[in-house]
Amino acid sequence: MDCHNIQEMLSSYIEGIISPEESKLIDEHLSACSKCKEALYDLKKTLEYVQNLKDVEPPEWLTQKVMTRIRSETEPRKGILQKLFYPLYIKLPIEAVAVVLIAVTALYIFKTIQPEIKPAKAPSEHKVVIARSPESFRDDKAIPKEKIASPLARNDKNELISQKVPEAPSPVAKQVEIKPSAGALAKEEARPEVLGRAPKAKSLAETKGEILSFTIHVRDVDNAIKEIEESLMQHGAEIVKIEHQDEKDLITAKIDSKKLKQFISKLKDIGEVKEKDMDLGSMEGYIEIRIEIVRK
Amino acid sequence: MREKERTIANKDAELVSSCKKGNIDAFEVLVKKYQKSMLNTAYRMVGNYEDACEIVQDAFFSAYKSIKNFKEKASISTWLSAIVINLSRNHLKQMKIQRNREAFSIDAPVLTDEGKINVEPGSNELSVLEKLEKKDVQQKVQGCINSLHNEFKEVLVLRDIQGFSYDEISDMLKMPEGTVKSRLSRARYALKDCLKKVTGEL
């Protein structure tokens, strides 16, 4: 065995972790080789140096620092993350819901506004209403008393009338009235709002000068006056004055243009109405009407 | 003696199992118990006290995070030491990269026409040794350890300073015992040569 091999084994030899045979071989070599002996001495000395190295002391803050870091970064880390993202957990769904709500509201408003444009610009519809047969009015007659309670109901009726007209005026019409479809109701719901908003005051001033005149021929004047008065009240009209002249009686009243159609139809039940050609659809707000009652 | 070791091992096992259940206080006991040996391992590896402190903190932190992966077969001290050795290795690699970068930037004009860097590694080493000669023995030994290759350094630190068995070291470093032995041998000879140069006589 040469010196190189021996020196390679010396490291293990020092620690006594080689086989007895190898140990014996090395012992023999060492006794003869001063070079290897020196190497062994140096190695032992080196090991001594290393093992004599003094341990460094950890700084006092080390444990604390380690533990603070562990406590703040492991367990409360979730807390920190939650703090950062907690608002988002709420915010995101709220925002999502808000977006949906806005979309739905916008759609709803859009849908409710749209049909309002039609009745305002379709005067033909009203003419149809006026030209209805007396038969269907009779059906109407009973209803206002029940429905007058709420404006919703009144509007509802309005709708029903226009619905009914295109169909043949027959007993079937009554059924249509009794079972108003949900769709019609919903549509009408927003209607007073839309219509009643701005125009009221403005159109009042605008249409004030315009007076609608009717002439009604009846047999019994006194009775007719009573009936007209009643009907006016039922339609929410304000009676301005009742004049008695030689050959006729004159009732002046203010009535909501929306109820005018109904009122006129009622009037036709009472007697023979002559009306000047007028565009009922273009009127808004309260309109002044003058009814002349003439004996037949 | 052996019984004492066993009770220590049992105690450690208890602490570890309560750490696994999320008991931070149990971990604190382990930190207090092992911080010194971990600090010394790191210090001998990187040769800088402040850096060693950083490494130990990181080691304990990552140990806590991965304590669930710790298998009771090994002792907690070998497990922790393995982490410290790993982090020290990474640290040394980073330092080397940093030093290289600095060398390149500072010594940029030294580039020769052939594009080779005109830096003599020998001269640098010499100056380190010259500096070491003026220091005390402790610093000389540490300086020589610092000059060792990382793979030699770690076996020397684990065996001759921390006193782990060959078996434990081969587990920690994931290499066969034969490799540990031969590396250790070379590490000791390299250290011997360095010390001889620094101290003149052993």
Coordinates of C-alpha atoms in Angstrom, one line a residue:
Chain A
M1 CA 0.0 0.0 0.0
D2 CA 1.4 3.4 -0.9
C3 CA 1.4 6.6 1.0
H4 CA -1.5 8.0 -1.0
N5 CA -3.8 5.2 -0.1
I6 CA -2.7 5.2 3.5
Q7 CA -3.3 8.9 3.8
E8 CA -6.8 8.5 2.3
M9 CA -7.6 6.1 5.1
L10 CA -6.1 8.1 7.9
S11 CA -9.2 10.2 8.3
S12 CA -11.2 7.1 9.2
Y13 CA -8.2 5.7 11.1
I14 CA -8.3 8.6 13.5
E15 CA -11.9 7.9 14.3
G16 CA -11.3 4.2 14.6
I17 CA -13.9 3.3 12.1
I18 CA -11.9 0.9 9.9
S19 CA -11.6 -2.8 10.1
P20 CA -8.9 -4.2 12.3
E21 CA -7.0 -5.6 9.3
E22 CA -6.8 -2.2 7.7
S23 CA -5.9 -0.7 11.0
K24 CA -3.0 -3.2 11.3
L25 CA -1.8 -2.3 7.8
I26 CA -1.8 1.4 8.6
D27 CA 0.0 0.8 11.9
E28 CA 2.7 -1.1 10.0
H29 CA 3.1 1.5 7.4
L30 CA 3.2 4.4 9.8
S31 CA 6.0 2.9 11.8
A32 CA 8.1 2.9 8.6
C33 CA 6.9 6.1 6.9
S34 CA 7.7 9.4 8.5
K35 CA 5.8 11.3 5.8
C36 CA 2.6 9.5 6.6
K37 CA 3.3 9.9 10.2
E38 CA 3.5 13.6 9.8
A39 CA 0.3 13.6 7.8
L40 CA -1.4 11.8 10.7
Y41 CA -0.1 14.2 13.2
D42 CA -1.3 17.2 11.1
L43 CA -4.6 15.6 10.6
K44 CA -5.1 15.1 14.3
K45 CA -4.0 18.6 15.0
T46 CA -6.4 19.9 12.4
L47 CA -9.2 18.0 14.0
E48 CA -8.2 19.4 17.3
Y49 CA -8.4 22.9 16.0
V50 CA -11.8 22.3 14.5
Q51 CA -13.1 20.7 17.6
N52 CA -11.7 23.5 19.8
L53 CA -13.8 26.0 17.9
K54 CA -15.8 27.9 20.4
D55 CA -19.6 27.8 19.9
V56 CA -21.1 31.1 19.1
E57 CA -23.9 32.1 21.3
P58 CA -27.2 32.9 19.7
P59 CA -28.4 36.4 20.2
E60 CA -31.1 36.8 22.8
W61 CA -33.7 38.0 20.4
L62 CA -33.4 35.0 18.1
T63 CA -36.1 32.9 19.7
Q64 CA -38.4 35.8 20.0
K65 CA -37.8 36.9 16.4
V66 CA -38.4 33.4 15.1
M67 CA -41.6 33.0 17.1
T68 CA -42.9 36.4 16.3
R69 CA -42.4 35.6 12.6
I70 CA -44.1 32.3 13.0
R71 CA -47.0 33.7 14.9
S72 CA -47.5 36.6 12.6
E73 CA -46.9 34.8 9.3
T74 CA -48.5 31.4 9.8
E75 CA -51.7 31.7 11.8
P76 CA -52.6 35.4 11.5
R77 CA -51.5 35.3 7.9
K78 CA -55.0 34.1 7.1
G79 CA -56.2 37.1 9.1
I80 CA -54.1 39.4 7.1
L81 CA -55.4 37.9 3.9
Q82 CA -58.9 38.1 5.1
K83 CA -58.4 41.7 6.1
L84 CA -57.2 42.4 2.6
F85 CA -59.8 40.5 0.8
Y86 CA -62.7 40.5 3.3
P87 CA -64.3 43.5 1.8
L88 CA -64.1 41.9 -1.6
Y89 CA -66.1 38.9 -0.3
I90 CA -68.9 41.2 0.4
K91 CA -68.2 43.8 -2.3
L92 CA -68.1 41.5 -5.3
P93 CA -71.5 39.9 -4.7
I94 CA -73.0 43.3 -3.8
E95 CA -71.6 44.7 -7.0
A96 CA -72.9 41.8 -9.0
V97 CA -76.3 42.1 -7.5
A98 CA -76.3 45.9 -8.1
V99 CA -75.4 45.4 -11.7
V100 CA -78.2 42.9 -12.2
L101 CA -80.6 45.2 -10.4
I102 CA -79.7 48.2 -12.4
A103 CA -80.1 46.1 -15.6
V104 CA -83.5 44.8 -14.5
T105 CA -84.7 48.3 -13.5
A106 CA -83.5 49.8 -16.7
L107 CA -85.3 47.1 -18.7
Y108 CA -88.4 47.6 -16.6
I109 CA -88.4 51.3 -17.0
F110 CA -87.8 51.0 -20.7
K111 CA -90.6 48.6 -21.1
T112 CA -93.1 50.6 -19.1
I113 CA -92.3 53.8 -20.9
Q114 CA -92.5 52.4 -24.4
P115 CA -96.2 51.6 -24.6
E116 CA -97.0 55.1 -23.2
I117 CA -95.9 56.6 -26.5
K118 CA -98.5 54.8 -28.5
P119 CA -101.7 56.0 -26.9
A120 CA -100.5 59.5 -26.9
K121 CA -99.9 59.4 -30.7
A122 CA -102.7 57.3 -31.8
P123 CA -105.8 59.3 -31.7
S124 CA -107.6 56.8 -33.9
E125 CA -108.0 54.5 -30.9
H126 CA -110.2 57.1 -29.1
K127 CA -112.5 57.4 -31.9
V128 CA -113.1 53.8 -31.8
V129 CA -113.9 54.1 -28.2
I130 CA -116.4 56.8 -28.8
A131 CA -118.0 54.9 -31.5
R132 CA -118.8 51.8 -29.5
S133 CA -122.2 50.4 -29.4
P134 CA -124.4 51.2 -26.4
E135 CA -124.6 47.6 -25.5
S136 CA -121.1 47.5 -24.2
F137 CA -121.5 50.7 -22.3
R138 CA -124.2 49.1 -20.3
D139 CA -121.7 46.7 -19.1
D140 CA -119.4 49.5 -18.1
K141 CA -122.0 51.2 -16.2
A142 CA -121.9 49.0 -13.2
I143 CA -118.2 48.8 -13.0
P144 CA -117.1 52.4 -12.3
K145 CA -118.7 52.4 -8.9
E146 CA -116.7 49.4 -7.9
K147 CA -113.5 50.4 -9.5
I148 CA -113.4 54.1 -8.8
A149 CA -111.7 53.5 -5.5
S150 CA -108.2 53.4 -6.9
P151 CA -106.6 55.1 -9.8
L152 CA -105.1 51.9 -10.7
A153 CA -108.4 50.3 -11.1
R154 CA -109.6 53.2 -13.3
N155 CA -106.6 52.8 -15.5
D156 CA -107.1 49.2 -15.6
K157 CA -110.6 49.8 -16.9
N158 CA -109.3 52.2 -19.5
E159 CA -107.1 49.5 -20.8
L160 CA -109.9 47.1 -20.8
I161 CA -112.1 49.3 -22.8
S162 CA -109.6 49.7 -25.5
Q163 CA -108.9 46.0 -25.4
K164 CA -112.5 45.3 -25.8
V165 CA -113.3 47.5 -28.6
P166 CA -111.7 45.6 -31.5
E167 CA -113.7 42.6 -30.6
A168 CA -117.2 42.4 -31.4
P169 CA -119.3 44.0 -28.6
S170 CA -121.1 41.0 -27.3
P171 CA -121.7 39.3 -23.9
V172 CA -118.1 38.0 -24.1
A173 CA -116.9 41.5 -23.4
K174 CA -118.0 41.2 -19.8
Q175 CA -115.8 38.3 -19.2
V176 CA -112.9 40.1 -20.5
E177 CA -113.5 42.8 -17.9
I178 CA -113.9 40.5 -15.0
K179 CA -110.7 38.7 -15.7
P180 CA -108.1 41.3 -16.4
S181 CA -104.9 39.7 -17.5
A182 CA -101.9 40.1 -15.2
G183 CA -99.9 41.6 -18.1
A184 CA -102.3 44.4 -18.6
L185 CA -102.3 45.2 -14.9
A186 CA -98.6 45.3 -14.7
K187 CA -98.4 47.5 -17.7
E188 CA -100.9 49.9 -16.3
E189 CA -99.3 50.1 -13.0
A190 CA -96.6 52.5 -14.0
R191 CA -98.9 54.5 -16.2
P192 CA -100.3 57.0 -13.8
E193 CA -96.8 57.8 -12.8
V194 CA -95.6 58.4 -16.2
L195 CA -98.5 60.3 -17.4
G196 CA -99.1 62.3 -14.2
R197 CA -95.6 63.5 -13.7
A198 CA -94.8 66.7 -15.5
P199 CA -97.7 67.5 -17.7
K200 CA -100.2 68.1 -15.1
A201 CA -99.5 71.7 -14.1
K202 CA -98.1 72.7 -17.5
S203 CA -101.0 71.4 -19.5
L204 CA -103.5 72.7 -17.1
A205 CA -102.4 76.2 -18.0
E206 CA -102.2 75.3 -21.7
T207 CA -105.6 73.8 -22.0
K208 CA -107.4 76.1 -19.7
G209 CA -108.6 78.4 -22.4
E210 CA -110.0 75.5 -24.3
I211 CA -113.5 74.5 -23.3
L212 CA -115.2 71.4 -24.5
S213 CA -118.9 71.8 -25.2
F214 CA -121.4 69.1 -25.3
T215 CA -125.1 69.3 -26.0
I216 CA -127.2 66.6 -24.5
H217 CA -130.8 66.2 -25.4
V218 CA -132.9 64.5 -22.7
R219 CA -136.5 64.1 -21.8
D220 CA -136.3 64.7 -18.1
V221 CA -134.0 67.6 -17.5
D222 CA -134.0 67.6 -13.7
N223 CA -133.3 63.9 -13.6
A224 CA -130.5 64.3 -16.2
I225 CA -128.8 67.0 -14.3
K226 CA -128.8 64.8 -11.3
E227 CA -127.4 62.0 -13.2
I228 CA -124.7 64.1 -14.9
E229 CA -123.7 65.6 -11.5
E230 CA -123.4 62.1 -10.1
S231 CA -121.4 60.9 -13.0
L232 CA -119.1 63.9 -12.8
M233 CA -118.5 63.2 -9.2
Q234 CA -117.8 59.6 -9.9
H235 CA -115.2 60.6 -12.5
G236 CA -113.5 62.9 -10.1
A237 CA -114.6 66.0 -11.8
E238 CA -115.0 69.3 -10.1
I239 CA -118.3 71.0 -10.8
V240 CA -117.7 74.7 -11.4
K241 CA -121.3 75.8 -11.7
I242 CA -124.7 74.8 -12.7
E243 CA -126.7 77.5 -14.6
H244 CA -130.3 77.5 -15.4
Q245 CA -131.3 79.3 -18.5
D246 CA -134.5 79.7 -20.4
E247 CA -134.5 76.7 -22.6
K248 CA -131.4 74.8 -21.3
D249 CA -129.4 74.0 -18.3
L250 CA -125.6 74.5 -18.3
I251 CA -123.1 72.5 -16.3
T252 CA -119.5 73.6 -16.2
A253 CA -117.0 71.3 -14.7
K254 CA -113.3 70.4 -14.7
I255 CA -112.4 66.9 -15.5
D256 CA -109.3 64.9 -15.8
S257 CA -108.7 64.3 -19.5
K258 CA -108.0 60.7 -18.8
K259 CA -111.5 60.1 -17.5
L260 CA -113.1 62.2 -20.2
K261 CA -113.7 59.3 -22.5
Q262 CA -115.5 57.4 -19.8
F263 CA -117.5 60.3 -18.8
I264 CA -118.6 60.9 -22.4
S265 CA -119.7 57.4 -22.7
K266 CA -121.7 57.7 -19.6
L267 CA -123.2 60.9 -20.9
K268 CA -124.4 59.1 -23.9
D269 CA -126.3 56.8 -21.7
I270 CA -128.1 59.6 -20.1
G271 CA -129.2 61.2 -23.3
E272 CA -128.5 62.0 -26.9
V273 CA -125.1 63.7 -27.0
K274 CA -124.0 66.0 -29.7
E275 CA -120.4 66.9 -29.5
K276 CA -118.2 69.1 -31.6
D277 CA -115.5 67.4 -33.4
M278 CA -112.5 67.3 -31.1
D279 CA -109.4 65.4 -30.5
L280 CA -109.6 63.9 -27.1
G281 CA -106.3 62.2 -27.3
S282 CA -104.3 65.4 -27.5
M283 CA -105.6 66.7 -24.2
E284 CA -103.9 66.4 -21.0
G285 CA -104.5 67.4 -17.4
Y286 CA -107.7 68.9 -16.4
I287 CA -110.1 70.1 -19.0
E288 CA -113.0 72.4 -18.6
I289 CA -116.2 71.1 -20.1
R290 CA -119.5 72.6 -20.6
I291 CA -122.6 70.5 -20.9
E292 CA -125.7 72.0 -22.3
I293 CA -128.8 70.1 -21.3
V294 CA -131.7 70.6 -23.7
R295 CA -135.1 69.1 -23.4
K296 CA -136.1 67.0 -26.3
Chain B
M1 CA -26.3 7.9 28.9
R2 CA -28.3 6.0 26.4
E3 CA -31.4 6.2 28.5
K4 CA -30.9 10.0 28.7
E5 CA -30.7 10.2 25.0
R6 CA -33.9 8.2 24.7
T7 CA -35.8 10.4 27.0
I8 CA -34.6 13.4 25.0
A9 CA -35.8 11.8 21.8
N10 CA -39.2 11.0 23.5
K11 CA -39.5 14.5 24.7
D12 CA -38.7 15.8 21.2
A13 CA -41.2 13.4 19.7
E14 CA -43.9 14.7 22.1
L15 CA -43.0 18.3 21.2
V16 CA -43.1 17.6 17.5
S17 CA -46.4 15.8 17.7
S18 CA -48.0 18.8 19.6
C19 CA -46.4 21.1 17.0
K20 CA -48.1 19.1 14.3
K21 CA -51.4 19.8 16.1
G22 CA -50.6 23.5 15.8
N23 CA -49.2 24.1 19.2
I24 CA -46.8 27.1 18.7
D25 CA -45.6 27.0 22.2
A26 CA -44.3 23.5 21.8
F27 CA -42.4 24.7 18.8
E28 CA -40.9 27.5 20.8
V29 CA -39.5 24.9 23.2
L30 CA -37.8 23.3 20.2
V31 CA -36.5 26.6 18.9
K32 CA -34.9 27.4 22.3
K33 CA -33.5 24.0 22.5
Y34 CA -31.9 23.8 19.1
Q35 CA -31.2 27.4 18.1
K36 CA -27.7 27.3 19.4
S37 CA -26.5 24.2 17.5
M38 CA -28.4 25.5 14.4
L39 CA -26.8 28.8 14.6
N40 CA -23.3 27.2 14.9
T41 CA -23.9 25.0 12.0
A42 CA -25.0 28.0 9.9
Y43 CA -22.2 30.1 11.2
R44 CA -19.6 27.5 10.3
M45 CA -21.1 27.1 6.9
V46 CA -21.4 30.8 5.9
G47 CA -18.8 32.3 8.2
N48 CA -20.8 35.3 9.0
Y49 CA -22.7 35.8 12.2
E50 CA -25.5 38.0 10.9
D51 CA -26.1 35.9 7.9
A52 CA -26.1 32.8 10.1
C53 CA -28.8 34.4 12.3
E54 CA -30.9 35.0 9.2
I55 CA -30.5 31.5 8.0
V56 CA -31.5 30.1 11.4
Q57 CA -34.7 32.2 11.5
D58 CA -35.6 31.1 8.0
A59 CA -34.8 27.5 8.9
F60 CA -37.1 27.5 11.9
F61 CA -39.7 29.2 10.0
S62 CA -39.7 26.7 7.1
A63 CA -39.4 23.9 9.7
Y64 CA -42.6 25.1 11.3
K65 CA -44.4 25.3 8.1
S66 CA -43.3 21.8 7.0
I67 CA -43.4 20.1 10.4
K68 CA -46.2 17.9 9.1
N69 CA -43.8 16.4 6.7
F70 CA -41.3 15.5 9.4
K71 CA -41.2 11.7 9.9
E72 CA -40.5 10.5 13.4
K73 CA -37.9 8.1 12.1
A74 CA -35.3 10.8 12.0
S75 CA -34.4 12.9 15.0
I76 CA -35.6 16.5 15.0
S77 CA -32.0 17.8 15.3
T78 CA -30.9 16.0 12.1
W79 CA -34.0 17.2 10.3
L80 CA -33.4 20.8 11.4
S81 CA -29.7 20.6 10.6
A82 CA -30.6 19.4 7.1
I83 CA -32.7 22.5 6.6
V84 CA -30.0 24.7 7.9
I85 CA -27.4 23.1 5.6
N86 CA -29.7 23.5 2.7
L87 CA -30.4 27.2 3.4
S88 CA -26.7 27.8 4.0
R89 CA -25.9 26.2 0.6
N90 CA -28.4 28.5 -1.1
H91 CA -27.0 31.5 0.7
L92 CA -23.4 30.6 -0.3
K93 CA -24.6 30.2 -3.9
Q94 CA -26.2 33.6 -3.9
M95 CA -23.2 35.2 -2.4
K96 CA -21.0 33.6 -5.1
I97 CA -23.4 35.0 -7.8
Q98 CA -23.3 38.4 -6.1
R99 CA -19.6 38.4 -5.9
N100 CA -19.2 37.4 -9.5
R101 CA -21.5 40.1 -10.5
E102 CA -19.6 42.7 -8.5
A103 CA -16.4 41.4 -9.9
F104 CA -17.7 41.7 -13.4
S105 CA -19.0 45.2 -12.9
I106 CA -16.0 46.5 -11.0
D107 CA -13.4 44.8 -13.0
A108 CA -14.9 45.3 -16.3
P109 CA -11.9 47.2 -17.7
V110 CA -9.8 44.3 -16.9
L111 CA -11.2 42.3 -19.8
T112 CA -8.4 41.6 -22.2
D113 CA -8.4 41.6 -25.9
E114 CA -9.2 37.9 -26.0
G115 CA -12.2 38.5 -23.9
K116 CA -10.8 36.7 -20.9
I117 CA -11.0 38.1 -17.5
N118 CA -7.6 39.1 -16.3
V119 CA -8.2 38.3 -12.7
E120 CA -5.8 35.9 -10.9
P121 CA -7.7 33.8 -8.5
G122 CA -4.5 33.0 -6.7
S123 CA -3.7 36.5 -5.8
N124 CA -7.1 36.9 -4.2
E125 CA -6.8 33.8 -2.2
L126 CA -3.4 34.8 -1.0
S127 CA -4.6 38.1 0.2
V128 CA -7.3 36.3 2.2
L129 CA -4.7 34.1 3.8
E130 CA -2.5 37.1 4.5
K131 CA -5.4 38.7 6.3
L132 CA -6.0 35.5 8.2
E133 CA -2.5 35.4 9.5
K134 CA -3.1 38.5 11.5
K135 CA -6.2 37.1 13.2
D136 CA -6.5 34.7 16.2
V137 CA -6.6 31.0 15.9
Q138 CA -10.4 30.8 16.0
Q139 CA -10.8 33.2 13.1
K140 CA -8.0 31.4 11.2
V141 CA -9.8 28.1 11.5
Q142 CA -13.1 29.7 10.5
G143 CA -11.4 31.4 7.6
C144 CA -10.0 28.1 6.4
I145 CA -13.4 26.5 6.7
N146 CA -14.8 29.4 4.6
S147 CA -12.2 28.7 2.0
L148 CA -13.3 25.0 1.6
H149 CA -15.6 23.9 -1.2
N150 CA -19.2 23.7 0.0
E151 CA -19.5 20.0 -0.3
F152 CA -16.4 19.6 1.9
K153 CA -17.6 22.3 4.3
E154 CA -20.9 20.6 5.1
V155 CA -19.5 17.2 5.9
L156 CA -16.8 18.8 8.1
V157 CA -19.3 21.0 9.9
L158 CA -21.7 18.1 10.5
R159 CA -19.2 15.6 11.5
D160 CA -16.3 17.4 13.2
I161 CA -18.2 20.3 14.7
Q162 CA -21.7 19.1 15.2
G163 CA -20.7 15.5 15.8
F164 CA -23.4 13.7 13.8
S165 CA -22.8 10.1 12.9
Y166 CA -21.9 9.1 9.3
D167 CA -25.3 7.4 9.1
E168 CA -27.1 10.6 10.1
I169 CA -25.0 12.7 7.7
S170 CA -25.6 10.4 4.8
D171 CA -29.3 10.7 5.6
M172 CA -29.2 14.5 5.8
L173 CA -27.1 15.0 2.7
K174 CA -28.8 12.1 0.8
M175 CA -25.5 10.5 -0.2
P176 CA -23.9 7.1 0.6
E177 CA -21.8 6.8 3.6
G178 CA -18.7 6.1 1.5
T179 CA -19.1 9.4 -0.2
V180 CA -19.4 11.1 3.2
K181 CA -16.2 9.4 4.4
S182 CA -14.2 10.3 1.3
R183 CA -15.4 13.9 1.3
L184 CA -14.7 14.2 4.9
S185 CA -11.2 12.9 4.4
R186 CA -10.6 15.4 1.6
A187 CA -12.1 18.2 3.7
R188 CA -9.8 17.5 6.6
Y189 CA -6.7 17.4 4.3
A190 CA -7.8 20.6 2.7
L191 CA -8.3 22.2 6.0
K192 CA -5.0 21.0 7.2
D193 CA -3.2 22.5 4.2
C194 CA -5.0 25.8 4.7
L195 CA -4.2 25.9 8.4
K196 CA -0.6 25.1 7.7
K197 CA -0.4 28.0 5.3
V198 CA -2.1 30.4 7.8
T199 CA -0.4 29.4 11.0
G200 CA 2.8 28.3 9.6
E201 CA 3.1 25.4 12.0
L202 CA 0.4 23.2 13.3

